[in-house]
PDB file of N, CA, C and O in Angstrom:
ATOM      1  N   VAL A 907     249.127 114.495 107.744  1.00  0.00           N
ATOM      2  CA  VAL A 907     249.985 113.499 108.366  1.00  0.00           C
ATOM      3  C   VAL A 907     251.422 113.602 107.866  1.00  0.00           C
ATOM      4  O   VAL A 907     252.267 112.862 108.321  1.00  0.00           O
ATOM      5  N   LYS A 908     251.663 114.528 106.948  1.00  0.00           N
ATOM      6  CA  LYS A 908     253.003 114.728 106.395  1.00  0.00           C
ATOM      7  C   LYS A 908     253.447 116.169 106.674  1.00  0.00           C
ATOM      8  O   LYS A 908     252.637 117.039 106.972  1.00  0.00           O
ATOM      9  N   PRO A 909     254.731 116.435 106.550  1.00  0.00           N
ATOM     10  CA  PRO A 909     255.223 117.801 106.755  1.00  0.00           C
ATOM     11  C   PRO A 909     254.575 118.787 105.786  1.00  0.00           C
ATOM     12  O   PRO A 909     254.222 118.433 104.661  1.00  0.00           O
ATOM     13  N   ILE A 910     254.458 120.029 106.249  1.00  0.00           N
ATOM     14  CA  ILE A 910     253.785 121.070 105.464  1.00  0.00           C
ATOM     15  C   ILE A 910     254.424 121.252 104.089  1.00  0.00           C
ATOM     16  O   ILE A 910     253.723 121.548 103.120  1.00  0.00           O
ATOM     17  N   ALA A 911     255.717 121.051 103.970  1.00  0.00           N
ATOM     18  CA  ALA A 911     256.381 121.189 102.658  1.00  0.00           C
ATOM     19  C   ALA A 911     255.809 120.187 101.655  1.00  0.00           C
ATOM     20  O   ALA A 911     255.608 120.518 100.481  1.00  0.00           O
ATOM     21  N   GLU A 912     255.517 118.969 102.098  1.00  0.00           N
ATOM     22  CA  GLU A 912     254.930 117.965 101.210  1.00  0.00           C
ATOM     23  C   GLU A 912     253.495 118.332 100.857  1.00  0.00           C
ATOM     24  O   GLU A 912     253.052 118.117  99.726  1.00  0.00           O
ATOM     25  N   ILE A 913     252.776 118.875 101.828  1.00  0.00           N
ATOM     26  CA  ILE A 913     251.398 119.318 101.590  1.00  0.00           C
ATOM     27  C   ILE A 913     251.391 120.437 100.551  1.00  0.00           C
ATOM     28  O   ILE A 913     250.622 120.409  99.589  1.00  0.00           O
ATOM     29  N   GLU A 914     252.252 121.427 100.735  1.00  0.00           N
ATOM     30  CA  GLU A 914     252.296 122.565  99.815  1.00  0.00           C
ATOM     31  C   GLU A 914     252.671 122.132  98.400  1.00  0.00           C
ATOM     32  O   GLU A 914     252.181 122.714  97.433  1.00  0.00           O
ATOM     33  N   ALA A 915     253.489 121.107  98.285  1.00  0.00           N
ATOM     34  CA  ALA A 915     253.884 120.624  96.956  1.00  0.00           C
ATOM     35  C   ALA A 915     252.695 120.033  96.192  1.00  0.00           C
ATOM     36  O   ALA A 915     252.707 119.996  94.965  1.00  0.00           O
ATOM     37  N   MET A 916     251.662 119.590  96.902  1.00  0.00           N
ATOM     38  CA  MET A 916     250.501 118.966  96.270  1.00  0.00           C
ATOM     39  C   MET A 916     249.258 119.859  96.352  1.00  0.00           C
ATOM     40  O   MET A 916     248.200 119.500  95.853  1.00  0.00           O
ATOM     41  N   THR A 917     249.389 121.050  96.921  1.00  0.00           N
ATOM     42  CA  THR A 917     248.220 121.902  97.145  1.00  0.00           C
ATOM     43  C   THR A 917     247.535 122.321  95.845  1.00  0.00           C
ATOM     44  O   THR A 917     246.300 122.347  95.779  1.00  0.00           O
ATOM     45  N   ALA A 918     248.274 122.637  94.802  1.00  0.00           N
ATOM     46  CA  ALA A 918     247.642 123.056  93.543  1.00  0.00           C
ATOM     47  C   ALA A 918     246.753 121.947  92.992  1.00  0.00           C
ATOM     48  O   ALA A 918     245.630 122.217  92.551  1.00  0.00           O
ATOM     49  N   GLU A 919     247.225 120.710  93.029  1.00  0.00           N
ATOM     50  CA  GLU A 919     246.432 119.581  92.534  1.00  0.00           C
ATOM     51  C   GLU A 919     245.199 119.364  93.411  1.00  0.00           C
ATOM     52  O   GLU A 919     244.108 119.098  92.908  1.00  0.00           O
ATOM     53  N   HIS A 920     245.380 119.469  94.722  1.00  0.00           N
ATOM     54  CA  HIS A 920     244.259 119.321  95.652  1.00  0.00           C
ATOM     55  C   HIS A 920     243.213 120.399  95.388  1.00  0.00           C
ATOM     56  O   HIS A 920     242.019 120.105  95.296  1.00  0.00           O
ATOM     57  N   ARG A 921     243.652 121.634  95.244  1.00  0.00           N
ATOM     58  CA  ARG A 921     242.703 122.725  95.009  1.00  0.00           C
ATOM     59  C   ARG A 921     241.993 122.577  93.668  1.00  0.00           C
ATOM     60  O   ARG A 921     240.820 122.921  93.554  1.00  0.00           O
ATOM     61  N   ALA A 922     242.657 122.058  92.662  1.00  0.00           N
ATOM     62  CA  ALA A 922     241.999 121.805  91.369  1.00  0.00           C
ATOM     63  C   ALA A 922     240.904 120.751  91.544  1.00  0.00           C
ATOM     64  O   ALA A 922     239.811 120.886  90.978  1.00  0.00           O
ATOM     65  N   TRP A 923     241.180 119.719  92.343  1.00  0.00           N
ATOM     66  CA  TRP A 923     240.171 118.694  92.626  1.00  0.00           C
ATOM     67  C   TRP A 923     238.997 119.313  93.377  1.00  0.00           C
ATOM     68  O   TRP A 923     237.841 119.064  93.038  1.00  0.00           O
ATOM     69  N   VAL A 924     239.292 120.159  94.380  1.00  0.00           N
ATOM     70  CA  VAL A 924     238.226 120.837  95.124  1.00  0.00           C
ATOM     71  C   VAL A 924     237.416 121.719  94.178  1.00  0.00           C
ATOM     72  O   VAL A 924     236.176 121.713  94.217  1.00  0.00           O
ATOM     73  N   ASP A 925     238.084 122.481  93.316  1.00  0.00           N
ATOM     74  CA  ASP A 925     237.380 123.343  92.360  1.00  0.00           C
ATOM     75  C   ASP A 925     236.412 122.538  91.493  1.00  0.00           C
ATOM     76  O   ASP A 925     235.293 122.983  91.218  1.00  0.00           O
ATOM     77  N   GLN A 926     236.842 121.359  91.065  1.00  0.00           N
ATOM     78  CA  GLN A 926     235.980 120.502  90.249  1.00  0.00           C
ATOM     79  C   GLN A 926     234.748 120.083  91.057  1.00  0.00           C
ATOM     80  O   GLN A 926     233.625 120.108  90.541  1.00  0.00           O
ATOM     81  N   GLN A 927     234.950 119.714  92.312  1.00  0.00           N
ATOM     82  CA  GLN A 927     233.832 119.290  93.153  1.00  0.00           C
ATOM     83  C   GLN A 927     232.881 120.456  93.446  1.00  0.00           C
ATOM     84  O   GLN A 927     231.659 120.270  93.510  1.00  0.00           O
ATOM     85  N   VAL A 928     233.412 121.655  93.585  1.00  0.00           N
ATOM     86  CA  VAL A 928     232.575 122.841  93.779  1.00  0.00           C
ATOM     87  C   VAL A 928     231.748 123.086  92.523  1.00  0.00           C
ATOM     88  O   VAL A 928     230.536 123.331  92.590  1.00  0.00           O
ATOM     89  N   ALA A 929     232.394 123.024  91.364  1.00  0.00           N
ATOM     90  CA  ALA A 929     231.698 123.257  90.097  1.00  0.00           C
ATOM     91  C   ALA A 929     230.573 122.246  89.883  1.00  0.00           C
ATOM     92  O   ALA A 929     229.546 122.582  89.289  1.00  0.00           O
ATOM     93  N   GLU A 930     230.753 121.028  90.383  1.00  0.00           N
ATOM     94  CA  GLU A 930     229.735 119.984  90.239  1.00  0.00           C
ATOM     95  C   GLU A 930     228.666 120.047  91.331  1.00  0.00           C
ATOM     96  O   GLU A 930     227.739 119.247  91.327  1.00  0.00           O
ATOM     97  N   GLY A 931     228.824 120.980  92.283  1.00  0.00           N
ATOM     98  CA  GLY A 931     227.842 121.130  93.346  1.00  0.00           C
ATOM     99  C   GLY A 931     228.005 120.158  94.499  1.00  0.00           C
ATOM    100  O   GLY A 931     227.132 120.059  95.357  1.00  0.00           O
ATOM    101  N   VAL A 932     229.115 119.448  94.532  1.00  0.00           N
ATOM    102  CA  VAL A 932     229.365 118.470  95.596  1.00  0.00           C
ATOM    103  C   VAL A 932     229.860 119.175  96.852  1.00  0.00           C
ATOM    104  O   VAL A 932     229.320 118.975  97.939  1.00  0.00           O
ATOM    105  N   ILE A 933     230.894 119.983  96.705  1.00  0.00           N
ATOM    106  CA  ILE A 933     231.442 120.744  97.840  1.00  0.00           C
ATOM    107  C   ILE A 933     230.834 122.131  97.806  1.00  0.00           C
ATOM    108  O   ILE A 933     230.828 122.793  96.763  1.00  0.00           O
ATOM    109  N   ILE A 934     230.306 122.573  98.951  1.00  0.00           N
ATOM    110  CA  ILE A 934     229.728 123.916  99.017  1.00  0.00           C
ATOM    111  C   ILE A 934     230.646 124.904  99.723  1.00  0.00           C
ATOM    112  O   ILE A 934     230.472 126.101  99.572  1.00  0.00           O
ATOM    113  N   ALA A 935     231.640 124.406 100.454  1.00  0.00           N
ATOM    114  CA  ALA A 935     232.622 125.286 101.092  1.00  0.00           C
ATOM    115  C   ALA A 935     233.813 124.441 101.514  1.00  0.00           C
ATOM    116  O   ALA A 935     233.680 123.241 101.774  1.00  0.00           O
ATOM    117  N   GLY A 936     234.961 125.062 101.556  1.00  0.00           N
ATOM    118  CA  GLY A 936     236.161 124.357 102.003  1.00  0.00           C
ATOM    119  C   GLY A 936     237.309 125.307 102.181  1.00  0.00           C
ATOM    120  O   GLY A 936     237.294 126.421 101.656  1.00  0.00           O
ATOM    121  N   GLY A 937     238.300 124.877 102.943  1.00  0.00           N
ATOM    122  CA  GLY A 937     239.488 125.687 103.135  1.00  0.00           C
ATOM    123  C   GLY A 937     240.327 125.179 104.284  1.00  0.00           C
ATOM    124  O   GLY A 937     239.928 124.260 105.007  1.00  0.00           O
ATOM    125  N   PRO A 938     241.508 125.777 104.454  1.00  0.00           N
ATOM    126  CA  PRO A 938     242.412 125.347 105.520  1.00  0.00           C
ATOM    127  C   PRO A 938     241.933 125.810 106.893  1.00  0.00           C
ATOM    128  O   PRO A 938     241.256 126.826 107.016  1.00  0.00           O
ATOM    129  N   LYS A 939     242.286 125.029 107.901  1.00  0.00           N
ATOM    130  CA  LYS A 939     242.018 125.419 109.280  1.00  0.00           C
ATOM    131  C   LYS A 939     243.043 126.471 109.703  1.00  0.00           C
ATOM    132  O   LYS A 939     244.103 126.592 109.098  1.00  0.00           O
ATOM    133  N   VAL A 940     242.717 127.211 110.734  1.00  0.00           N
ATOM    134  CA  VAL A 940     243.641 128.199 111.305  1.00  0.00           C
ATOM    135  C   VAL A 940     243.817 127.842 112.774  1.00  0.00           C
ATOM    136  O   VAL A 940     242.828 127.830 113.509  1.00  0.00           O
ATOM    137  N   PRO A 941     245.026 127.487 113.202  1.00  0.00           N
ATOM    138  CA  PRO A 941     246.251 127.383 112.404  1.00  0.00           C
ATOM    139  C   PRO A 941     246.159 126.235 111.401  1.00  0.00           C
ATOM    140  O   PRO A 941     245.294 125.372 111.503  1.00  0.00           O
ATOM    141  N   ARG A 942     247.079 126.250 110.453  1.00  0.00           N
ATOM    142  CA  ARG A 942     247.016 125.310 109.327  1.00  0.00           C
ATOM    143  C   ARG A 942     247.447 123.902 109.749  1.00  0.00           C
ATOM    144  O   ARG A 942     248.551 123.449 109.491  1.00  0.00           O
ATOM    145  N   THR A 943     246.522 123.229 110.384  1.00  0.00           N
ATOM    146  CA  THR A 943     246.752 121.856 110.839  1.00  0.00           C
ATOM    147  C   THR A 943     245.846 120.883 110.094  1.00  0.00           C
ATOM    148  O   THR A 943     245.623 119.767 110.542  1.00  0.00           O
ATOM    149  N   GLY A 944     245.326 121.314 108.979  1.00  0.00           N
ATOM    150  CA  GLY A 944     244.407 120.503 108.200  1.00  0.00           C
ATOM    151  C   GLY A 944     243.428 121.403 107.496  1.00  0.00           C
ATOM    152  O   GLY A 944     243.666 122.604 107.351  1.00  0.00           O
ATOM    153  N   GLY A 945     242.312 120.839 107.109  1.00  0.00           N
ATOM    154  CA  GLY A 945     241.306 121.618 106.408  1.00  0.00           C
ATOM    155  C   GLY A 945     239.929 121.045 106.634  1.00  0.00           C
ATOM    156  O   GLY A 945     239.758 120.012 107.271  1.00  0.00           O
ATOM    157  N   VAL A 946     238.944 121.746 106.079  1.00  0.00           N
ATOM    158  CA  VAL A 946     237.546 121.348 106.226  1.00  0.00           C
ATOM    159  C   VAL A 946     236.891 121.429 104.854  1.00  0.00           C
ATOM    160  O   VAL A 946     237.112 122.381 104.108  1.00  0.00           O
ATOM    161  N   LEU A 947     236.090 120.414 104.543  1.00  0.00           N
ATOM    162  CA  LEU A 947     235.254 120.420 103.349  1.00  0.00           C
ATOM    163  C   LEU A 947     233.819 120.226 103.812  1.00  0.00           C
ATOM    164  O   LEU A 947     233.533 119.319 104.590  1.00  0.00           O
ATOM    165  N   ILE A 948     232.920 121.073 103.328  1.00  0.00           N
ATOM    166  CA  ILE A 948     231.499 120.934 103.632  1.00  0.00           C
ATOM    167  C   ILE A 948     230.813 120.542 102.339  1.00  0.00           C
ATOM    168  O   ILE A 948     230.887 121.263 101.342  1.00  0.00           O
ATOM    169  N   LEU A 949     230.167 119.382 102.371  1.00  0.00           N
ATOM    170  CA  LEU A 949     229.522 118.845 101.175  1.00  0.00           C
ATOM    171  C   LEU A 949     228.022 119.070 101.227  1.00  0.00           C
ATOM    172  O   LEU A 949     227.438 119.149 102.302  1.00  0.00           O
ATOM    173  N   SER A 950     227.429 119.162 100.048  1.00  0.00           N
ATOM    174  CA  SER A 950     225.980 119.266  99.971  1.00  0.00           C
ATOM    175  C   SER A 950     225.362 117.970 100.479  1.00  0.00           C
ATOM    176  O   SER A 950     226.013 116.926 100.503  1.00  0.00           O
ATOM    177  N   GLY A 951     224.122 118.026 100.891  1.00  0.00           N
ATOM    178  CA  GLY A 951     223.461 116.894 101.519  1.00  0.00           C
ATOM    179  C   GLY A 951     223.129 115.762 100.571  1.00  0.00           C
ATOM    180  O   GLY A 951     223.386 115.823  99.363  1.00  0.00           O
ATOM    181  N   GLY A 952     222.572 114.707 101.153  1.00  0.00           N
ATOM    182  CA  GLY A 952     222.127 113.575 100.366  1.00  0.00           C
ATOM    183  C   GLY A 952     223.180 112.518 100.117  1.00  0.00           C
ATOM    184  O   GLY A 952     222.975 111.622  99.305  1.00  0.00           O
ATOM    185  N   ARG A 953     224.313 112.606 100.823  1.00  0.00           N
ATOM    186  CA  ARG A 953     225.379 111.622 100.645  1.00  0.00           C
ATOM    187  C   ARG A 953     225.594 110.856 101.943  1.00  0.00           C
ATOM    188  O   ARG A 953     225.610 111.433 103.014  1.00  0.00           O
ATOM    189  N   SER A 954     225.833 109.572 101.824  1.00  0.00           N
ATOM    190  CA  SER A 954     226.160 108.770 102.999  1.00  0.00           C
ATOM    191  C   SER A 954     227.645 108.930 103.306  1.00  0.00           C
ATOM    192  O   SER A 954     228.426 109.406 102.460  1.00  0.00           O
ATOM    193  N   ALA A 955     228.028 108.511 104.494  1.00  0.00           N
ATOM    194  CA  ALA A 955     229.444 108.541 104.859  1.00  0.00           C
ATOM    195  C   ALA A 955     230.255 107.696 103.876  1.00  0.00           C
ATOM    196  O   ALA A 955     231.360 108.073 103.486  1.00  0.00           O
ATOM    197  N   ALA A 956     229.695 106.579 103.452  1.00  0.00           N
ATOM    198  CA  ALA A 956     230.396 105.722 102.477  1.00  0.00           C
ATOM    199  C   ALA A 956     230.586 106.440 101.142  1.00  0.00           C
ATOM    200  O   ALA A 956     231.643 106.325 100.515  1.00  0.00           O
ATOM    201  N   ASP A 957     229.571 107.212 100.722  1.00  0.00           N
ATOM    202  CA  ASP A 957     229.687 107.993  99.484  1.00  0.00           C
ATOM    203  C   ASP A 957     230.822 109.011  99.598  1.00  0.00           C
ATOM    204  O   ASP A 957     231.596 109.203  98.661  1.00  0.00           O
ATOM    205  N   VAL A 958     230.893 109.672 100.732  1.00  0.00           N
ATOM    206  CA  VAL A 958     231.918 110.699 100.952  1.00  0.00           C
ATOM    207  C   VAL A 958     233.296 110.052 101.002  1.00  0.00           C
ATOM    208  O   VAL A 958     234.252 110.554 100.400  1.00  0.00           O
ATOM    209  N   GLU A 959     233.400 108.924 101.702  1.00  0.00           N
ATOM    210  CA  GLU A 959     234.682 108.208 101.760  1.00  0.00           C
ATOM    211  C   GLU A 959     235.148 107.831 100.358  1.00  0.00           C
ATOM    212  O   GLU A 959     236.329 107.971 100.031  1.00  0.00           O
ATOM    213  N   ALA A 960     234.239 107.370  99.521  1.00  0.00           N
ATOM    214  CA  ALA A 960     234.586 107.006  98.145  1.00  0.00           C
ATOM    215  C   ALA A 960     235.040 108.228  97.355  1.00  0.00           C
ATOM    216  O   ALA A 960     236.024 108.164  96.605  1.00  0.00           O
ATOM    217  N   LEU A 961     234.353 109.344  97.518  1.00  0.00           N
ATOM    218  CA  LEU A 961     234.726 110.579  96.839  1.00  0.00           C
ATOM    219  C   LEU A 961     236.132 111.023  97.232  1.00  0.00           C
ATOM    220  O   LEU A 961     236.936 111.422  96.394  1.00  0.00           O
ATOM    221  N   LEU A 962     236.441 110.931  98.514  1.00  0.00           N
ATOM    222  CA  LEU A 962     237.735 111.390  99.019  1.00  0.00           C
ATOM    223  C   LEU A 962     238.906 110.572  98.481  1.00  0.00           C
ATOM    224  O   LEU A 962     240.042 111.051  98.496  1.00  0.00           O
ATOM    225  N   GLN A 963     238.642 109.383  97.995  1.00  0.00           N
ATOM    226  CA  GLN A 963     239.718 108.556  97.435  1.00  0.00           C
ATOM    227  C   GLN A 963     240.381 109.216  96.231  1.00  0.00           C
ATOM    228  O   GLN A 963     241.525 108.906  95.906  1.00  0.00           O
ATOM    229  N   ASP A 964     239.667 110.141  95.576  1.00  0.00           N
ATOM    230  CA  ASP A 964     240.216 110.827  94.407  1.00  0.00           C
ATOM    231  C   ASP A 964     240.947 112.123  94.741  1.00  0.00           C
ATOM    232  O   ASP A 964     241.547 112.739  93.861  1.00  0.00           O
ATOM    233  N   ASP A 965     240.896 112.548  96.004  1.00  0.00           N
ATOM    234  CA  ASP A 965     241.605 113.770  96.410  1.00  0.00           C
ATOM    235  C   ASP A 965     243.108 113.510  96.324  1.00  0.00           C
ATOM    236  O   ASP A 965     243.598 112.520  96.870  1.00  0.00           O
ATOM    237  N   PRO A 966     243.859 114.369  95.644  1.00  0.00           N
ATOM    238  CA  PRO A 966     245.303 114.175  95.561  1.00  0.00           C
ATOM    239  C   PRO A 966     245.993 114.065  96.921  1.00  0.00           C
ATOM    240  O   PRO A 966     246.992 113.350  97.042  1.00  0.00           O
ATOM    241  N   PHE A 967     245.473 114.724  97.943  1.00  0.00           N
ATOM    242  CA  PHE A 967     246.057 114.572  99.279  1.00  0.00           C
ATOM    243  C   PHE A 967     245.909 113.133  99.762  1.00  0.00           C
ATOM    244  O   PHE A 967     246.816 112.578 100.373  1.00  0.00           O
ATOM    245  N   LYS A 968     244.766 112.515  99.495  1.00  0.00           N
ATOM    246  CA  LYS A 968     244.533 111.117  99.891  1.00  0.00           C
ATOM    247  C   LYS A 968     245.385 110.189  99.045  1.00  0.00           C
ATOM    248  O   LYS A 968     246.038 109.290  99.576  1.00  0.00           O
ATOM    249  N   LYS A 969     245.379 110.403  97.733  1.00  0.00           N
ATOM    250  CA  LYS A 969     246.163 109.553  96.835  1.00  0.00           C
ATOM    251  C   LYS A 969     247.650 109.582  97.187  1.00  0.00           C
ATOM    252  O   LYS A 969     248.337 108.579  97.056  1.00  0.00           O
ATOM    253  N   GLY A 970     248.125 110.745  97.625  1.00  0.00           N
ATOM    254  CA  GLY A 970     249.537 110.898  97.963  1.00  0.00           C
ATOM    255  C   GLY A 970     249.874 110.499  99.384  1.00  0.00           C
ATOM    256  O   GLY A 970     251.021 110.623  99.805  1.00  0.00           O
ATOM    257  N   GLY A 971     248.882 110.023 100.137  1.00  0.00           N
ATOM    258  CA  GLY A 971     249.131 109.637 101.528  1.00  0.00           C
ATOM    259  C   GLY A 971     249.480 110.820 102.420  1.00  0.00           C
ATOM    260  O   GLY A 971     250.168 110.666 103.423  1.00  0.00           O
ATOM    261  N   LEU A 972     249.004 112.011 102.043  1.00  0.00           N
ATOM    262  CA  LEU A 972     249.365 113.228 102.765  1.00  0.00           C
ATOM    263  C   LEU A 972     248.401 113.591 103.881  1.00  0.00           C
ATOM    264  O   LEU A 972     248.743 114.393 104.743  1.00  0.00           O
ATOM    265  N   ALA A 973     247.200 113.039 103.844  1.00  0.00           N
ATOM    266  CA  ALA A 973     246.192 113.450 104.819  1.00  0.00           C
ATOM    267  C   ALA A 973     245.296 112.286 105.211  1.00  0.00           C
ATOM    268  O   ALA A 973     245.068 111.377 104.425  1.00  0.00           O
ATOM    269  N   ASP A 974     244.819 112.348 106.438  1.00  0.00           N
ATOM    270  CA  ASP A 974     243.773 111.457 106.924  1.00  0.00           C
ATOM    271  C   ASP A 974     242.483 112.251 106.932  1.00  0.00           C
ATOM    272  O   ASP A 974     242.507 113.488 106.980  1.00  0.00           O
ATOM    273  N   TYR A 975     241.363 111.565 106.912  1.00  0.00           N
ATOM    274  CA  TYR A 975     240.072 112.238 106.867  1.00  0.00           C
ATOM    275  C   TYR A 975     239.172 111.721 107.969  1.00  0.00           C
ATOM    276  O   TYR A 975     239.226 110.540 108.318  1.00  0.00           O
ATOM    277  N   GLN A 976     238.347 112.600 108.487  1.00  0.00           N
ATOM    278  CA  GLN A 976     237.294 112.222 109.422  1.00  0.00           C
ATOM    279  C   GLN A 976     235.988 112.727 108.831  1.00  0.00           C
ATOM    280  O   GLN A 976     235.804 113.934 108.664  1.00  0.00           O
ATOM    281  N   VAL A 977     235.098 111.822 108.478  1.00  0.00           N
ATOM    282  CA  VAL A 977     233.806 112.185 107.915  1.00  0.00           C
ATOM    283  C   VAL A 977     232.814 112.284 109.064  1.00  0.00           C
ATOM    284  O   VAL A 977     232.652 111.336 109.834  1.00  0.00           O
ATOM    285  N   ILE A 978     232.190 113.434 109.170  1.00  0.00           N
ATOM    286  CA  ILE A 978     231.207 113.682 110.229  1.00  0.00           C
ATOM    287  C   ILE A 978     229.874 113.980 109.567  1.00  0.00           C
ATOM    288  O   ILE A 978     229.743 114.958 108.834  1.00  0.00           O
ATOM    289  N   GLU A 979     228.890 113.129 109.823  1.00  0.00           N
ATOM    290  CA  GLU A 979     227.544 113.354 109.305  1.00  0.00           C
ATOM    291  C   GLU A 979     226.744 114.115 110.358  1.00  0.00           C
ATOM    292  O   GLU A 979     226.933 113.910 111.548  1.00  0.00           O
ATOM    293  N   PHE A 980     225.867 114.998 109.904  1.00  0.00           N
ATOM    294  CA  PHE A 980     224.962 115.659 110.833  1.00  0.00           C
ATOM    295  C   PHE A 980     223.685 116.038 110.110  1.00  0.00           C
ATOM    296  O   PHE A 980     223.645 116.103 108.888  1.00  0.00           O
ATOM    297  N   VAL A 981     222.647 116.252 110.889  1.00  0.00           N
ATOM    298  CA  VAL A 981     221.362 116.700 110.359  1.00  0.00           C
ATOM    299  C   VAL A 981     221.190 118.142 110.784  1.00  0.00           C
ATOM    300  O   VAL A 981     221.225 118.450 111.980  1.00  0.00           O
ATOM    301  N   ALA A 982     221.024 119.028 109.817  1.00  0.00           N
ATOM    302  CA  ALA A 982     220.852 120.446 110.119  1.00  0.00           C
ATOM    303  C   ALA A 982     219.427 120.685 110.599  1.00  0.00           C
ATOM    304  O   ALA A 982     218.520 120.918 109.802  1.00  0.00           O
ATOM    305  N   GLY A 983     219.232 120.603 111.903  1.00  0.00           N
ATOM    306  CA  GLY A 983     217.910 120.834 112.476  1.00  0.00           C
ATOM    307  C   GLY A 983     217.465 122.274 112.333  1.00  0.00           C
ATOM    308  O   GLY A 983     216.272 122.568 112.256  1.00  0.00           O
ATOM    309  N   LYS A 984     218.408 123.163 112.297  1.00  0.00           N
ATOM    310  CA  LYS A 984     218.154 124.598 112.087  1.00  0.00           C
ATOM    311  C   LYS A 984     219.091 125.072 110.994  1.00  0.00           C
ATOM    312  O   LYS A 984     220.254 124.684 110.941  1.00  0.00           O
ATOM    313  N   HIS A 985     218.576 125.901 110.103  1.00  0.00           N
ATOM    314  CA  HIS A 985     219.419 126.454 109.045  1.00  0.00           C
ATOM    315  C   HIS A 985     218.762 127.701 108.457  1.00  0.00           C
ATOM    316  O   HIS A 985     217.556 127.870 108.534  1.00  0.00           O
ATOM    317  N   ASN A 986     219.573 128.520 107.863  1.00  0.00           N
ATOM    318  CA  ASN A 986     219.096 129.678 107.130  1.00  0.00           C
ATOM    319  C   ASN A 986     218.348 129.165 105.904  1.00  0.00           C
ATOM    320  O   ASN A 986     218.861 128.295 105.193  1.00  0.00           O
ATOM    321  N   PRO A 987     217.161 129.671 105.619  1.00  0.00           N
ATOM    322  CA  PRO A 987     216.405 129.198 104.458  1.00  0.00           C
ATOM    323  C   PRO A 987     217.187 129.269 103.145  1.00  0.00           C
ATOM    324  O   PRO A 987     216.947 128.469 102.230  1.00  0.00           O
ATOM    325  N   ALA A 988     218.146 130.176 103.033  1.00  0.00           N
ATOM    326  CA  ALA A 988     218.935 130.288 101.824  1.00  0.00           C
ATOM    327  C   ALA A 988     219.786 129.040 101.568  1.00  0.00           C
ATOM    328  O   ALA A 988     220.227 128.812 100.450  1.00  0.00           O
ATOM    329  N   LEU A 989     219.991 128.225 102.596  1.00  0.00           N
ATOM    330  CA  LEU A 989     220.803 127.025 102.456  1.00  0.00           C
ATOM    331  C   LEU A 989     219.991 125.772 102.138  1.00  0.00           C
ATOM    332  O   LEU A 989     220.559 124.707 101.935  1.00  0.00           O
ATOM    333  N   ALA A 990     218.690 125.875 102.083  1.00  0.00           N
ATOM    334  CA  ALA A 990     217.823 124.704 101.917  1.00  0.00           C
ATOM    335  C   ALA A 990     218.200 123.847 100.710  1.00  0.00           C
ATOM    336  O   ALA A 990     218.144 122.623 100.778  1.00  0.00           O
ATOM    337  N   ALA A 991     218.602 124.454  99.630  1.00  0.00           N
ATOM    338  CA  ALA A 991     218.943 123.692  98.420  1.00  0.00           C
ATOM    339  C   ALA A 991     220.191 122.838  98.601  1.00  0.00           C
ATOM    340  O   ALA A 991     220.401 121.888  97.844  1.00  0.00           O
ATOM    341  N   PHE A 992     221.002 123.146  99.597  1.00  0.00           N
ATOM    342  CA  PHE A 992     222.253 122.421  99.810  1.00  0.00           C
ATOM    343  C   PHE A 992     222.134 121.299 100.826  1.00  0.00           C
ATOM    344  O   PHE A 992     223.042 120.500 100.984  1.00  0.00           O
ATOM    345  N   LEU A 993     221.020 121.246 101.540  1.00  0.00           N
ATOM    346  CA  LEU A 993     220.902 120.278 102.651  1.00  0.00           C
ATOM    347  C   LEU A 993     220.284 118.977 102.255  1.00  0.00           C
ATOM    348  O   LEU A 993     219.657 118.680 101.400  1.00  0.00           O
TER     349      LEU A 993
END
């Protein structure tokens, strides 16, 4: 929701937060969209939308008022067996 220059100024802090969530097993994948109009975070299963909303409050992009979020819940009816531990 802010100019890219403001986003880039906070990207290192945001990525450090993402790295922490990856290390804790919360985020299983993430990165910028192409074109760079935002990003996507894929979280491991077992969390409610409210849990995810609470988690996002600590993202430096959220704290800085730099981004809005849309939480989309889904049930993986089909998946590669290698992903079972993440669902």
